[in-house]
mmCIF file of C-alpha atoms in Angstrom:
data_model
loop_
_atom_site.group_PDB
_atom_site.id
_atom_site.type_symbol
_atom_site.label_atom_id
_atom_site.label_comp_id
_atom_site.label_asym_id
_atom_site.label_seq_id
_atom_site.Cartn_x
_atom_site.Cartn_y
_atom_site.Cartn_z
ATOM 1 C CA UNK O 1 0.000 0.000 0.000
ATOM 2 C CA UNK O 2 1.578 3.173 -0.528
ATOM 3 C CA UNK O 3 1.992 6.399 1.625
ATOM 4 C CA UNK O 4 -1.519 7.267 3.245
ATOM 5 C CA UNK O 5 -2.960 9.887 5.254
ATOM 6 C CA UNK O 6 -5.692 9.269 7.500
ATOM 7 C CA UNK O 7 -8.533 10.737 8.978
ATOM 8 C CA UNK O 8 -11.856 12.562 7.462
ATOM 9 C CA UNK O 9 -13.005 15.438 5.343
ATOM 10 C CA UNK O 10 -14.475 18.514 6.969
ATOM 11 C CA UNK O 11 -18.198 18.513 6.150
ATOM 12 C CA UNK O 12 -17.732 21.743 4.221
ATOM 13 C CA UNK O 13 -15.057 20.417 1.773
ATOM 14 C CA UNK O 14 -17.058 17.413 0.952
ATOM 15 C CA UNK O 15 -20.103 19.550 -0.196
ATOM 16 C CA UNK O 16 -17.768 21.543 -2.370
ATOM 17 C CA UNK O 17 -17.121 18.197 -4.587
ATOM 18 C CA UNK O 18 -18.771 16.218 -6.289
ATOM 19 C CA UNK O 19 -19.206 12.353 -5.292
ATOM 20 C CA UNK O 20 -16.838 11.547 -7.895
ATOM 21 C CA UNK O 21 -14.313 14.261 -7.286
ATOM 22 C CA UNK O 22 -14.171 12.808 -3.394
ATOM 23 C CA UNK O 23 -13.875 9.441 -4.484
ATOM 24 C CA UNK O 24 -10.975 10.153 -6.544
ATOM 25 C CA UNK O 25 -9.394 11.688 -3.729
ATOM 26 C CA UNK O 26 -9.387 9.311 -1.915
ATOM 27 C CA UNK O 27 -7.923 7.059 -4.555
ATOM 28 C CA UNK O 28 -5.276 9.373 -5.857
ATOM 29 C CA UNK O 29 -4.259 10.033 -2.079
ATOM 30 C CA UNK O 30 -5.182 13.509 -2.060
ATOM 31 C CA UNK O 31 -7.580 12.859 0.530
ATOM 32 C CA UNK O 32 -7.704 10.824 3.807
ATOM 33 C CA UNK O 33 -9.183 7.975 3.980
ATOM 34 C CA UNK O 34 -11.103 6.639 6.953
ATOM 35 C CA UNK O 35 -9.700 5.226 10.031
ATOM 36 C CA UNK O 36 -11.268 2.373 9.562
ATOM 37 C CA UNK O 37 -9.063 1.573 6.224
ATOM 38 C CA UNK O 38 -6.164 2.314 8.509
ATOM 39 C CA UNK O 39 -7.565 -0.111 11.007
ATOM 40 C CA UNK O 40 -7.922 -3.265 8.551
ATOM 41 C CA UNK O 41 -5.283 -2.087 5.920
ATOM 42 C CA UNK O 42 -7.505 -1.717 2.841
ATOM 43 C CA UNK O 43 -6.829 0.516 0.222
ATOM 44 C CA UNK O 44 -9.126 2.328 -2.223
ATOM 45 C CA UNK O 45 -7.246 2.174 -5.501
ATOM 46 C CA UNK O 46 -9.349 2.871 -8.333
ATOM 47 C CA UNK O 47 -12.796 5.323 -9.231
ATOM 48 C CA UNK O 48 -14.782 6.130 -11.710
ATOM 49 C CA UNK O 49 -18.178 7.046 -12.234
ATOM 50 C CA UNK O 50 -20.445 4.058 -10.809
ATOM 51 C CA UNK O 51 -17.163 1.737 -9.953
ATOM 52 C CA UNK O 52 -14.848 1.369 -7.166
ATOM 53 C CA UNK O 53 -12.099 -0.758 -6.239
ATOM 54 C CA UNK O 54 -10.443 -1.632 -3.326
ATOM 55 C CA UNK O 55 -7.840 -4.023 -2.391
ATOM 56 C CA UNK O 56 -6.527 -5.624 0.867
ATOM 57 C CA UNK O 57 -3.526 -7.877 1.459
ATOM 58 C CA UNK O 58 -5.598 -10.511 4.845
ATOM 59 C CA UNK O 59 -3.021 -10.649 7.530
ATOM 60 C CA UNK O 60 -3.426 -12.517 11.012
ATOM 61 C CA UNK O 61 -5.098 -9.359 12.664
ATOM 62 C CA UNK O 62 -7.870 -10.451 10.314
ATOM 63 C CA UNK O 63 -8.416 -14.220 11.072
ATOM 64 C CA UNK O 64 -11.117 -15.550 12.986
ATOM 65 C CA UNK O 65 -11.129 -18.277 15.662
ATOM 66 C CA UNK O 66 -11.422 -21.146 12.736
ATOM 67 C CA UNK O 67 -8.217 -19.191 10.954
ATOM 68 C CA UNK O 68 -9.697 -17.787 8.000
ATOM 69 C CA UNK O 69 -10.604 -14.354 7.628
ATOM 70 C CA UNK O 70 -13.554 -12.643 9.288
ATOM 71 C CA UNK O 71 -16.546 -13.057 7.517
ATOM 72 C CA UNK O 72 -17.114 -9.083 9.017
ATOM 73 C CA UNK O 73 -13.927 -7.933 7.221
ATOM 74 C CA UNK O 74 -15.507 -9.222 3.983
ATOM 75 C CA UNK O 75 -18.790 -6.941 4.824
ATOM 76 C CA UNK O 76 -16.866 -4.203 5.726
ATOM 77 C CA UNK O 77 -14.894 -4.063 2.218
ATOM 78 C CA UNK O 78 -18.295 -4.614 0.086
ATOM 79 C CA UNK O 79 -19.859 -2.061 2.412
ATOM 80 C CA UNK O 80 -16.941 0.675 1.857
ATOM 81 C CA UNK O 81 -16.609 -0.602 -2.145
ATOM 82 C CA UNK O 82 -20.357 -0.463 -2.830
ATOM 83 C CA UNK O 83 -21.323 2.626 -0.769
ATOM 84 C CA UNK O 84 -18.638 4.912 -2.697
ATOM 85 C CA UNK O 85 -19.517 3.256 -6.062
ATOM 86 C CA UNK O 86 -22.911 5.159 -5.303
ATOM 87 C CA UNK O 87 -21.145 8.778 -4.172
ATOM 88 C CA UNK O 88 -19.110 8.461 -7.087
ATOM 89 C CA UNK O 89 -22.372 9.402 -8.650
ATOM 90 C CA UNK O 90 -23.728 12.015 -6.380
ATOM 91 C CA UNK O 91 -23.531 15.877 -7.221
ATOM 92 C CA UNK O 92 -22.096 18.670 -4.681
ATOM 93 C CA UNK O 93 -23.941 19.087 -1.791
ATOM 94 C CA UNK O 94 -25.088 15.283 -1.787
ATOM 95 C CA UNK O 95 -24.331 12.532 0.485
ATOM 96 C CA UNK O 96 -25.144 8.735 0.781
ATOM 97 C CA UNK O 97 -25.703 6.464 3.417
ATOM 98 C CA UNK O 98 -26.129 2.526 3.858
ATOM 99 C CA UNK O 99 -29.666 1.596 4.880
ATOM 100 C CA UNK O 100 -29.442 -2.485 3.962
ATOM 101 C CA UNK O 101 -26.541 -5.068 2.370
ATOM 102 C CA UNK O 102 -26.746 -8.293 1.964
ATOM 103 C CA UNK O 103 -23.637 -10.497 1.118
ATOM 104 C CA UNK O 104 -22.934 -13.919 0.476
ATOM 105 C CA UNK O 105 -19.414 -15.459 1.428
ATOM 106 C CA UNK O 106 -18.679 -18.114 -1.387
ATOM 107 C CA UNK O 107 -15.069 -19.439 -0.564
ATOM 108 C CA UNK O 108 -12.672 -18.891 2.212
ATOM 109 C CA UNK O 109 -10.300 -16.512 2.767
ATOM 110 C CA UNK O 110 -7.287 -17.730 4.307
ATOM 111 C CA UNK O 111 -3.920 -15.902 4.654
ATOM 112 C CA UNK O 112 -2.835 -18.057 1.394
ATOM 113 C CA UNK O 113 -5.614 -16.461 -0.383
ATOM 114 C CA UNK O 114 -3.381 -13.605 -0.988
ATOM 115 C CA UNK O 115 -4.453 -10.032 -2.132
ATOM 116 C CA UNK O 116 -8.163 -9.374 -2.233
ATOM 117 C CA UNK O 117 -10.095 -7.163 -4.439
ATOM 118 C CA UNK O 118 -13.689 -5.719 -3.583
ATOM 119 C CA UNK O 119 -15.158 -3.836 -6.592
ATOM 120 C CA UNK O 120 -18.472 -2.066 -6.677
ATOM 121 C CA UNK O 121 -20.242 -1.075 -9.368
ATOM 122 C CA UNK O 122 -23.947 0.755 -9.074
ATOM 123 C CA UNK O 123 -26.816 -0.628 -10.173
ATOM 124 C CA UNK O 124 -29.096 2.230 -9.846
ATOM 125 C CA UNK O 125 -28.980 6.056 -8.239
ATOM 126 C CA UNK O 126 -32.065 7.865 -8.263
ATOM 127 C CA UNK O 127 -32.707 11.062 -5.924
ATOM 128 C CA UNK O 128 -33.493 9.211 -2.965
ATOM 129 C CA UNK O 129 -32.358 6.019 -3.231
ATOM 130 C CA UNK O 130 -29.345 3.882 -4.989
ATOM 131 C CA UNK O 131 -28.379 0.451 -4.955
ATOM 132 C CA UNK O 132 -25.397 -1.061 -5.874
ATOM 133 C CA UNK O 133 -23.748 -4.696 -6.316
ATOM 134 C CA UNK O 134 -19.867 -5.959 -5.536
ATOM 135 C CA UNK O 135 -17.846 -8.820 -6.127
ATOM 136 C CA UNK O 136 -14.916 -9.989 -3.855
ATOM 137 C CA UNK O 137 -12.068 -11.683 -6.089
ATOM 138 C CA UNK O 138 -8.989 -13.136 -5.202
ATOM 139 C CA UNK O 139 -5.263 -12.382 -7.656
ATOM 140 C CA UNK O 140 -6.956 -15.646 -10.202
ATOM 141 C CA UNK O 141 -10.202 -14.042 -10.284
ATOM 142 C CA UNK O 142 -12.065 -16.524 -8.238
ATOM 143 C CA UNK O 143 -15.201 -14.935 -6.712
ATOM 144 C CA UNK O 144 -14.865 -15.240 -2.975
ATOM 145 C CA UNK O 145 -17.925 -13.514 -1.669
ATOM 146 C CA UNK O 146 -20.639 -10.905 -3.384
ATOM 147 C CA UNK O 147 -23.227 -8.719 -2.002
ATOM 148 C CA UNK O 148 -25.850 -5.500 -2.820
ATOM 149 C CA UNK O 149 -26.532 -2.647 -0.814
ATOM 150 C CA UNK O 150 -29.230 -0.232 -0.599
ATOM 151 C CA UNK O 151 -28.084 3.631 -0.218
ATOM 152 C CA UNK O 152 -29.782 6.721 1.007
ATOM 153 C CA UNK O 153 -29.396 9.541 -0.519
ATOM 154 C CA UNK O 154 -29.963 13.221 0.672
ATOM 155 C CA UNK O 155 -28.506 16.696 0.677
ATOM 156 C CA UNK O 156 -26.117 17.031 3.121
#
């Protein structure tokens, strides 16, 4: 993962982008990202309108008591992927929140697994609502776990 700051936006500076713009930030490093990516060593690394990536290398902070990886790690990357595929397509002044995800966990994760990727992609954004899907692959492309979310949406 390279060089990161960490931390969060001021309210005021998010309104004055647009989703995409802060999503890009956060790829690009120009922006912090969350604690929380600090806390589980994810890293957002790509955006664009409607898609986002983000990749994590599992260590043993992330293993359950069976010795694969949490099955909450997994929901936490196709909650962050999914939720900022939809503010990727939000204008200024307009923010997103999770209401409901669902995700299915496919095939373990084990420290072997390697490099994970979590990509959302939206399925829908309307005003008030926007739902989205992602896929969890590992480096061969296997699918490891998928999931949807619903998003609200309102001015911020």
């Amino acid at each position: 993962m390279a060089t990161r700051i960490y931390g969060t936006v001021s309210p005021e500076r998010q309104k004055a982008m647009s989703g995409l713009e802060f999503v890009k930030g956060l790829a690009s490093g120009v922006l912090p990202l969350n604690t929380i990516a600090q806390t589980l060593g994810y890293d957002v690394v790509e955006a664009e309108s409607g898609r986002v990536v983000i990749t994590l290398d599992p260590t043993g902070a992330h293993l359950n008591p069976s010795g694969t990886v949490h099955g909450g790690l997994t929901a936490t990357l196709l909650d962050s992927c999914m939720g900022l595929a939809i503010q990727s397509m939000l204008e200024k002044g307009i923010g997103s929140t999770t209401v409901e995800f669902k995700i299915s966990l496919v095939r373990a994760i084990t420290l072997e697994t390697g490099q994970i990727r979590a990509e959302g992609n939206v399925l829908n954004c309307g005003r008030r609502v926007g739902t989205a899907e992602g896929r969890v692959t590992d480096a061969k492309g296997r699918l490891l776990a998928h999931g949807t979310t619903t998003c609200l949406i309102f001015p911020s």
